[in-house]
Amino acid sequence: MNVVLSRNFASAFGLTLICSLLGSYLAGFPYLEVIGALVISLILGMLAQTYEPAISYSQAGIGLISNKFLRLGIILLGFKLNLISLAQAGVKTITLAVFIVTGTILVTYNIARRFGVEDHIAILTASGTGICGAAAVMGISSQFTSKEGQEERDREDEVVAVAIVAILGTLFTLIEIGLKPLLHMTAVQFGVMTGGSLHEIAHAVAAGSAGGPVSLDTAIITKLSRVLLLAPAAIIIGLWYQRKQAKAAGSTNGEKGSLPIPWFMLGFILASVIGTFVPLGAPVLAMLVKLAYLVLGMAMAALGMSVNFRVLLTRGRNALIASTIGSVILLTFVILMSKLFF
């Protein structure tokens, strides 16, 4: 790494670290905790664009952080997954997660396409809605190779998708807390509803805690069951998108591309295995999870620094409508399932 690149990276590292630390701090406040540290870090990164000297100086390093640190953060996030707890949650919870992820992605994507939303932003928004918010958007996005000259547009798509799931996740968190006294659910049922329908882990925690400790634990387990599906979903969506793009380009000669294996997702699964079966201790695991969110926050801040948020009002409008419809369908489905089977 030459001196200029080293200085660019150091500058970008410092800026994104500040945004991530500040995002984590602000997320501890009562009302901001619903939004979550990752989304706050993204917003801070976007606001940092106003400080032109720092951004122009560190732009070369920002791209590196938004790419590499994202993968590292998702790997470290695997330590949050306790596979034994997921197994103890039972077949019902895992099965529900499979139906939620598969159904939500298919429904939201197809609605978005009917509204004229481009393929790339449609699948990113659908994945964020169905799996786990911003982390899913970025994890799925890493499966796609940007065409020459499309890099900036693809980054804008990522920001739009993250913004959409952040807005809807926050909105539906408040809606579900408001619905709690009207639905007459048990603590377990309310936890299944919040963990099964909300977008980010932070959203599930914020809403689930409104139902008490049993509801909170159930919400976290249900949500993590969806997070676990990020790895297989990334492979399947990556392969599907690759074939779709090849077909659109007129590649009909039978050639097949390589299977888009997200190697960092294997690291995510390995981290969950280590966190579950290696006696690291609760303090160490908690530290690794905090590090995961710190690194992911840096990646989100870098993403916010590198794109123009105003595209949300143009290309993101129909995607927001589609995701809203998909979220309403998802919530209705999960309410019925929690009432019938939990």
Short mmCIF file of C-alpha atoms in Angstrom, two decimals:
data_model
loop_
_atom_site.label_atom_id
_atom_site.label_comp_id
_atom_site.label_asym_id
_atom_site.label_seq_id
_atom_site.Cartn_x
_atom_site.Cartn_y
_atom_site.Cartn_z
CA MET A 1 0.00 0.00 0.00
CA ASN A 2 1.60 3.28 -1.14
CA VAL A 3 1.82 6.39 1.00
CA VAL A 4 -1.08 8.22 -0.67
CA LEU A 5 -3.40 5.22 -0.39
CA SER A 6 -2.33 4.70 3.21
CA ARG A 7 -3.15 8.32 4.06
CA ASN A 8 -6.48 8.09 2.23
CA PHE A 9 -7.38 4.92 4.12
CA ALA A 10 -6.31 6.41 7.46
CA SER A 11 -8.45 9.50 6.83
CA ALA A 12 -11.47 7.40 5.78
CA PHE A 13 -10.94 5.07 8.74
CA GLY A 14 -10.95 7.98 11.18
CA LEU A 15 -14.06 9.61 9.68
CA THR A 16 -16.10 6.41 9.54
CA LEU A 17 -14.96 5.34 13.02
CA ILE A 18 -16.18 8.64 14.45
CA CYS A 19 -19.55 8.21 12.69
CA SER A 20 -19.89 4.64 13.91
CA LEU A 21 -18.99 5.46 17.53
CA LEU A 22 -21.33 8.44 17.52
CA GLY A 23 -24.06 6.30 15.94
CA SER A 24 -23.69 3.70 18.69
CA TYR A 25 -23.83 6.41 21.34
CA LEU A 26 -26.91 8.11 19.89
CA ALA A 27 -28.68 4.75 19.47
CA GLY A 28 -28.66 4.44 23.26
CA PHE A 29 -31.17 7.27 23.63
CA PRO A 30 -34.84 6.25 24.12
CA TYR A 31 -36.28 7.45 20.81
CA LEU A 32 -33.20 6.89 18.65
CA GLU A 33 -32.84 3.26 19.72
CA VAL A 34 -35.77 2.43 17.46
CA ILE A 35 -33.77 3.66 14.48
CA GLY A 36 -30.64 1.68 15.38
CA ALA A 37 -26.91 2.37 15.32
CA LEU A 38 -26.35 1.25 11.72
CA VAL A 39 -28.92 3.58 10.20
CA ILE A 40 -27.74 6.48 12.37
CA SER A 41 -24.17 5.82 11.19
CA LEU A 42 -25.40 5.90 7.59
CA ILE A 43 -27.12 9.25 8.17
CA LEU A 44 -24.02 10.68 9.87
CA GLY A 45 -21.94 9.55 6.92
CA MET A 46 -24.26 11.37 4.57
CA LEU A 47 -24.09 14.51 6.70
CA ALA A 48 -20.30 14.25 6.65
CA GLN A 49 -20.42 14.88 2.91
CA THR A 50 -20.81 18.57 3.77
CA TYR A 51 -17.23 18.53 5.05
CA GLU A 52 -15.70 18.56 1.59
CA PRO A 53 -11.96 18.62 2.48
CA ALA A 54 -12.14 15.40 4.46
CA ILE A 55 -14.38 13.58 2.01
CA SER A 56 -12.47 14.49 -1.14
CA TYR A 57 -9.23 13.61 0.57
CA SER A 58 -10.37 10.23 1.81
CA GLN A 59 -12.66 9.09 -1.04
CA ALA A 60 -10.25 6.38 -2.18
CA GLY A 61 -10.28 4.80 1.26
CA ILE A 62 -14.06 5.09 1.71
CA GLY A 63 -14.75 2.57 -1.04
CA LEU A 64 -12.38 0.09 0.61
CA ILE A 65 -14.09 0.44 3.98
CA SER A 66 -17.64 0.16 2.60
CA ASN A 67 -16.61 -3.07 0.85
CA LYS A 68 -14.17 -4.91 3.11
CA PHE A 69 -15.46 -3.75 6.48
CA LEU A 70 -18.97 -4.79 5.52
CA ARG A 71 -17.81 -8.37 5.06
CA LEU A 72 -15.81 -8.34 8.28
CA GLY A 73 -18.78 -6.94 10.19
CA ILE A 74 -21.15 -9.61 8.89
CA ILE A 75 -18.65 -12.33 9.80
CA LEU A 76 -18.39 -10.96 13.35
CA LEU A 77 -22.18 -10.70 13.54
CA GLY A 78 -22.21 -14.49 13.40
CA PHE A 79 -21.11 -14.56 17.04
CA LYS A 80 -24.57 -13.23 17.92
CA LEU A 81 -26.18 -16.40 16.58
CA ASN A 82 -26.43 -19.17 19.14
CA LEU A 83 -27.24 -22.28 17.12
CA ILE A 84 -28.36 -24.24 20.19
CA SER A 85 -30.89 -21.54 21.07
CA LEU A 86 -32.14 -21.57 17.50
CA ALA A 87 -32.46 -25.35 17.59
CA GLN A 88 -34.33 -25.17 20.89
CA ALA A 89 -36.73 -22.69 19.33
CA GLY A 90 -38.11 -25.65 17.46
CA VAL A 91 -39.10 -26.62 13.97
CA LYS A 92 -42.02 -24.20 14.02
CA THR A 93 -39.82 -21.13 14.39
CA ILE A 94 -37.30 -22.19 11.74
CA THR A 95 -40.08 -23.18 9.33
CA LEU A 96 -41.82 -19.86 9.89
CA ALA A 97 -38.55 -18.03 9.18
CA VAL A 98 -38.14 -19.90 5.89
CA PHE A 99 -41.67 -18.99 4.80
CA ILE A 100 -41.21 -15.37 5.88
CA VAL A 101 -37.91 -14.86 4.07
CA THR A 102 -38.93 -16.69 0.89
CA GLY A 103 -42.44 -15.25 0.70
CA THR A 104 -41.50 -11.67 1.55
CA ILE A 105 -38.67 -11.53 -0.98
CA LEU A 106 -40.81 -12.99 -3.77
CA VAL A 107 -43.86 -10.84 -3.01
CA THR A 108 -41.99 -7.57 -2.49
CA TYR A 109 -39.76 -8.09 -5.53
CA ASN A 110 -42.66 -8.84 -7.85
CA ILE A 111 -44.71 -5.91 -6.55
CA ALA A 112 -41.70 -3.63 -7.05
CA ARG A 113 -41.22 -4.84 -10.62
CA ARG A 114 -44.91 -4.23 -11.36
CA PHE A 115 -44.39 -0.68 -10.13
CA GLY A 116 -41.55 -0.28 -12.62
CA VAL A 117 -38.68 -0.54 -10.13
CA GLU A 118 -35.34 -1.62 -11.62
CA ASP A 119 -34.16 -5.19 -10.96
CA HIS A 120 -31.21 -4.25 -8.78
CA ILE A 121 -32.99 -1.96 -6.36
CA ALA A 122 -36.07 -4.21 -6.33
CA ILE A 123 -34.17 -7.30 -5.13
CA LEU A 124 -32.14 -5.30 -2.59
CA THR A 125 -35.26 -3.75 -1.09
CA ALA A 126 -37.06 -7.10 -1.05
CA SER A 127 -34.10 -8.80 0.64
CA GLY A 128 -33.80 -6.10 3.29
CA THR A 129 -37.52 -6.35 3.99
CA GLY A 130 -37.53 -10.13 4.19
CA ILE A 131 -34.28 -10.95 6.00
CA CYS A 132 -32.58 -8.44 8.27
CA GLY A 133 -32.63 -4.88 7.02
CA ALA A 134 -29.42 -3.03 6.19
CA ALA A 135 -27.09 -6.01 6.75
CA ALA A 136 -29.15 -8.06 4.27
CA VAL A 137 -29.14 -5.26 1.70
CA MET A 138 -25.37 -5.00 1.85
CA GLY A 139 -24.81 -8.76 2.06
CA ILE A 140 -26.99 -9.47 -0.99
CA SER A 141 -25.51 -6.50 -2.86
CA SER A 142 -22.04 -7.96 -2.47
CA GLN A 143 -23.17 -10.85 -4.68
CA PHE A 144 -23.64 -8.56 -7.67
CA THR A 145 -20.81 -7.33 -9.87
CA SER A 146 -21.27 -3.76 -11.03
CA LYS A 147 -21.00 -3.16 -14.75
CA GLU A 148 -18.42 -0.67 -15.93
CA GLY A 149 -19.68 2.84 -15.27
CA GLN A 150 -22.50 1.58 -13.01
CA GLU A 151 -20.58 1.57 -9.73
CA GLU A 152 -21.95 4.88 -8.44
CA ARG A 153 -25.52 4.04 -9.47
CA ASP A 154 -25.32 0.67 -7.69
CA ARG A 155 -24.07 2.34 -4.51
CA GLU A 156 -27.00 4.74 -4.72
CA ASP A 157 -29.33 1.73 -5.02
CA GLU A 158 -27.82 0.32 -1.84
CA VAL A 159 -28.42 3.56 0.06
CA VAL A 160 -32.01 3.77 -1.23
CA ALA A 161 -32.73 0.18 -0.15
CA VAL A 162 -31.16 0.75 3.27
CA ALA A 163 -33.13 3.97 3.70
CA ILE A 164 -36.38 2.23 2.76
CA VAL A 165 -36.00 -0.62 5.25
CA ALA A 166 -34.89 1.86 7.91
CA ILE A 167 -37.93 4.07 7.41
CA LEU A 168 -40.39 1.17 7.26
CA GLY A 169 -38.73 -0.72 10.09
CA THR A 170 -39.03 2.29 12.37
CA LEU A 171 -42.62 2.97 11.29
CA PHE A 172 -43.75 -0.63 11.75
CA THR A 173 -42.00 -0.84 15.12
CA LEU A 174 -44.23 1.97 16.36
CA ILE A 175 -47.28 0.43 14.68
CA GLU A 176 -46.74 -2.96 16.31
CA ILE A 177 -46.20 -1.46 19.75
CA GLY A 178 -49.46 0.42 19.24
CA LEU A 179 -51.25 -2.76 18.11
CA LYS A 180 -50.14 -4.75 21.15
CA PRO A 181 -53.14 -4.02 23.42
CA LEU A 182 -55.55 -4.59 20.52
CA LEU A 183 -54.31 -8.02 19.43
CA HIS A 184 -54.67 -9.79 22.82
CA MET A 185 -51.54 -11.88 22.26
CA THR A 186 -49.53 -13.89 24.76
CA ALA A 187 -45.95 -12.78 25.39
CA VAL A 188 -44.65 -15.54 23.10
CA GLN A 189 -47.07 -14.65 20.31
CA PHE A 190 -46.13 -10.97 20.48
CA GLY A 191 -42.45 -11.90 20.37
CA VAL A 192 -43.00 -14.09 17.31
CA MET A 193 -44.88 -11.27 15.62
CA THR A 194 -42.22 -8.64 16.22
CA GLY A 195 -39.26 -10.90 15.46
CA GLY A 196 -40.96 -12.35 12.42
CA SER A 197 -42.16 -9.12 10.82
CA LEU A 198 -39.74 -6.29 11.65
CA HIS A 199 -36.75 -5.41 9.53
CA GLU A 200 -33.68 -4.81 11.71
CA ILE A 201 -32.60 -6.67 14.84
CA ALA A 202 -32.81 -3.29 16.61
CA HIS A 203 -36.45 -2.97 15.55
CA ALA A 204 -37.30 -6.44 16.86
CA VAL A 205 -35.57 -5.70 20.17
CA ALA A 206 -37.30 -2.33 20.57
CA ALA A 207 -40.77 -3.73 19.86
CA GLY A 208 -40.28 -7.08 21.57
CA SER A 209 -39.19 -5.43 24.81
CA ALA A 210 -42.61 -3.76 25.01
CA GLY A 211 -44.07 -7.19 25.77
CA GLY A 212 -41.71 -8.06 28.62
CA PRO A 213 -38.66 -10.37 28.94
CA VAL A 214 -40.36 -13.48 27.51
CA SER A 215 -41.56 -11.52 24.51
CA LEU A 216 -38.12 -9.98 24.02
CA ASP A 217 -36.33 -13.35 24.10
CA THR A 218 -38.85 -14.81 21.64
CA ALA A 219 -38.49 -11.79 19.33
CA ILE A 220 -34.70 -12.11 19.27
CA ILE A 221 -34.76 -15.86 18.55
CA THR A 222 -37.37 -15.44 15.81
CA LYS A 223 -35.42 -12.59 14.25
CA LEU A 224 -32.12 -14.47 14.41
CA SER A 225 -33.79 -17.41 12.66
CA ARG A 226 -34.30 -15.05 9.73
CA VAL A 227 -30.73 -13.72 10.01
CA LEU A 228 -29.43 -17.30 9.75
CA LEU A 229 -31.03 -17.53 6.30
CA LEU A 230 -28.93 -14.64 4.99
CA ALA A 231 -26.16 -16.97 3.81
CA PRO A 232 -28.29 -19.42 1.76
CA ALA A 233 -30.42 -16.52 0.47
CA ALA A 234 -27.29 -14.73 -0.75
CA ILE A 235 -26.18 -17.79 -2.72
CA ILE A 236 -29.60 -18.43 -4.25
CA ILE A 237 -30.26 -14.78 -5.12
CA GLY A 238 -26.74 -14.33 -6.48
CA LEU A 239 -27.09 -17.33 -8.77
CA TRP A 240 -30.57 -16.26 -9.91
CA TYR A 241 -29.45 -12.70 -10.59
CA GLN A 242 -26.38 -13.89 -12.49
CA ARG A 243 -28.48 -16.07 -14.80
CA LYS A 244 -31.07 -13.32 -15.24
CA GLN A 245 -28.42 -10.83 -16.28
CA ALA A 246 -26.82 -13.33 -18.64
CA LYS A 247 -30.20 -14.01 -20.26
CA ALA A 248 -30.92 -10.29 -20.58
CA ALA A 249 -27.54 -9.85 -22.28
CA GLY A 250 -28.50 -12.51 -24.82
CA SER A 251 -26.17 -15.22 -23.55
CA THR A 252 -28.00 -18.24 -24.95
CA ASN A 253 -25.04 -20.41 -25.84
CA GLY A 254 -25.39 -22.53 -22.74
CA GLU A 255 -22.40 -21.07 -20.93
CA LYS A 256 -22.71 -21.06 -17.19
CA GLY A 257 -21.11 -18.61 -14.82
CA SER A 258 -19.40 -19.65 -11.65
CA LEU A 259 -21.57 -20.22 -8.59
CA PRO A 260 -21.56 -16.93 -6.65
CA ILE A 261 -20.45 -18.29 -3.29
CA PRO A 262 -20.25 -15.49 -0.70
CA TRP A 263 -17.17 -16.65 1.18
CA PHE A 264 -17.64 -14.09 3.93
CA MET A 265 -21.02 -15.72 4.61
CA LEU A 266 -19.19 -18.95 5.34
CA GLY A 267 -17.19 -16.94 7.85
CA PHE A 268 -20.50 -15.75 9.31
CA ILE A 269 -21.62 -19.37 9.78
CA LEU A 270 -18.22 -20.40 11.16
CA ALA A 271 -18.37 -17.53 13.68
CA SER A 272 -21.80 -18.73 14.84
CA VAL A 273 -20.42 -22.26 15.26
CA ILE A 274 -17.46 -20.98 17.28
CA GLY A 275 -19.68 -18.71 19.37
CA THR A 276 -22.02 -21.60 20.11
CA PHE A 277 -19.65 -24.47 20.84
CA VAL A 278 -16.35 -22.86 21.90
CA PRO A 279 -16.44 -21.66 25.55
CA LEU A 280 -15.40 -18.07 24.87
CA GLY A 281 -17.52 -16.69 27.70
CA ALA A 282 -20.34 -14.17 27.66
CA PRO A 283 -18.08 -11.06 28.01
CA VAL A 284 -15.96 -12.07 25.00
CA LEU A 285 -19.02 -12.82 22.86
CA ALA A 286 -20.58 -9.50 23.85
CA MET A 287 -17.36 -7.71 22.89
CA LEU A 288 -17.25 -9.45 19.49
CA VAL A 289 -20.87 -8.50 18.78
CA LYS A 290 -20.16 -4.88 19.74
CA LEU A 291 -17.14 -4.97 17.43
CA ALA A 292 -19.39 -6.33 14.66
CA TYR A 293 -21.76 -3.37 14.98
CA LEU A 294 -18.84 -0.95 15.19
CA VAL A 295 -17.35 -2.30 11.95
CA LEU A 296 -20.75 -2.46 10.23
CA GLY A 297 -21.39 1.10 11.36
CA MET A 298 -18.13 2.17 9.70
CA ALA A 299 -19.19 0.44 6.48
CA MET A 300 -22.60 2.14 6.59
CA ALA A 301 -21.00 5.53 7.24
CA ALA A 302 -18.65 5.00 4.29
CA LEU A 303 -21.61 4.13 2.11
CA GLY A 304 -23.40 7.30 3.22
CA MET A 305 -20.33 9.38 2.38
CA SER A 306 -20.06 8.07 -1.15
CA VAL A 307 -23.54 8.60 -2.59
CA ASN A 308 -26.27 11.19 -2.96
CA PHE A 309 -29.26 10.54 -0.71
CA ARG A 310 -31.60 12.58 -2.91
CA VAL A 311 -32.09 9.58 -5.24
CA LEU A 312 -34.53 8.26 -2.60
CA LEU A 313 -37.07 10.79 -3.89
CA THR A 314 -36.66 9.65 -7.49
CA ARG A 315 -35.73 6.00 -8.04
CA GLY A 316 -36.71 5.02 -4.50
CA ARG A 317 -40.32 6.22 -4.47
CA ASN A 318 -41.94 3.18 -6.10
CA ALA A 319 -39.62 0.81 -4.25
CA LEU A 320 -40.81 2.39 -0.99
CA ILE A 321 -44.43 1.82 -1.98
CA ALA A 322 -43.73 -1.80 -2.94
CA SER A 323 -41.87 -2.47 0.29
CA THR A 324 -44.69 -0.89 2.30
CA ILE A 325 -47.22 -3.23 0.68
CA GLY A 326 -44.88 -6.18 1.24
CA SER A 327 -44.43 -5.21 4.89
CA VAL A 328 -48.18 -5.01 5.45
CA ILE A 329 -48.64 -8.47 3.90
CA LEU A 330 -45.77 -9.81 6.01
CA LEU A 331 -47.20 -8.39 9.25
CA THR A 332 -50.66 -9.80 8.49
CA PHE A 333 -49.21 -13.23 7.74
CA VAL A 334 -47.05 -13.33 10.88
CA ILE A 335 -49.96 -12.23 13.10
CA LEU A 336 -52.05 -15.12 11.76
CA MET A 337 -49.20 -17.64 12.15
CA SER A 338 -48.40 -16.54 15.69
CA LYS A 339 -52.07 -16.79 16.68
CA LEU A 340 -52.51 -20.22 15.09
CA PHE A 341 -49.27 -22.01 15.97
CA PHE A 342 -47.63 -20.31 18.98
#
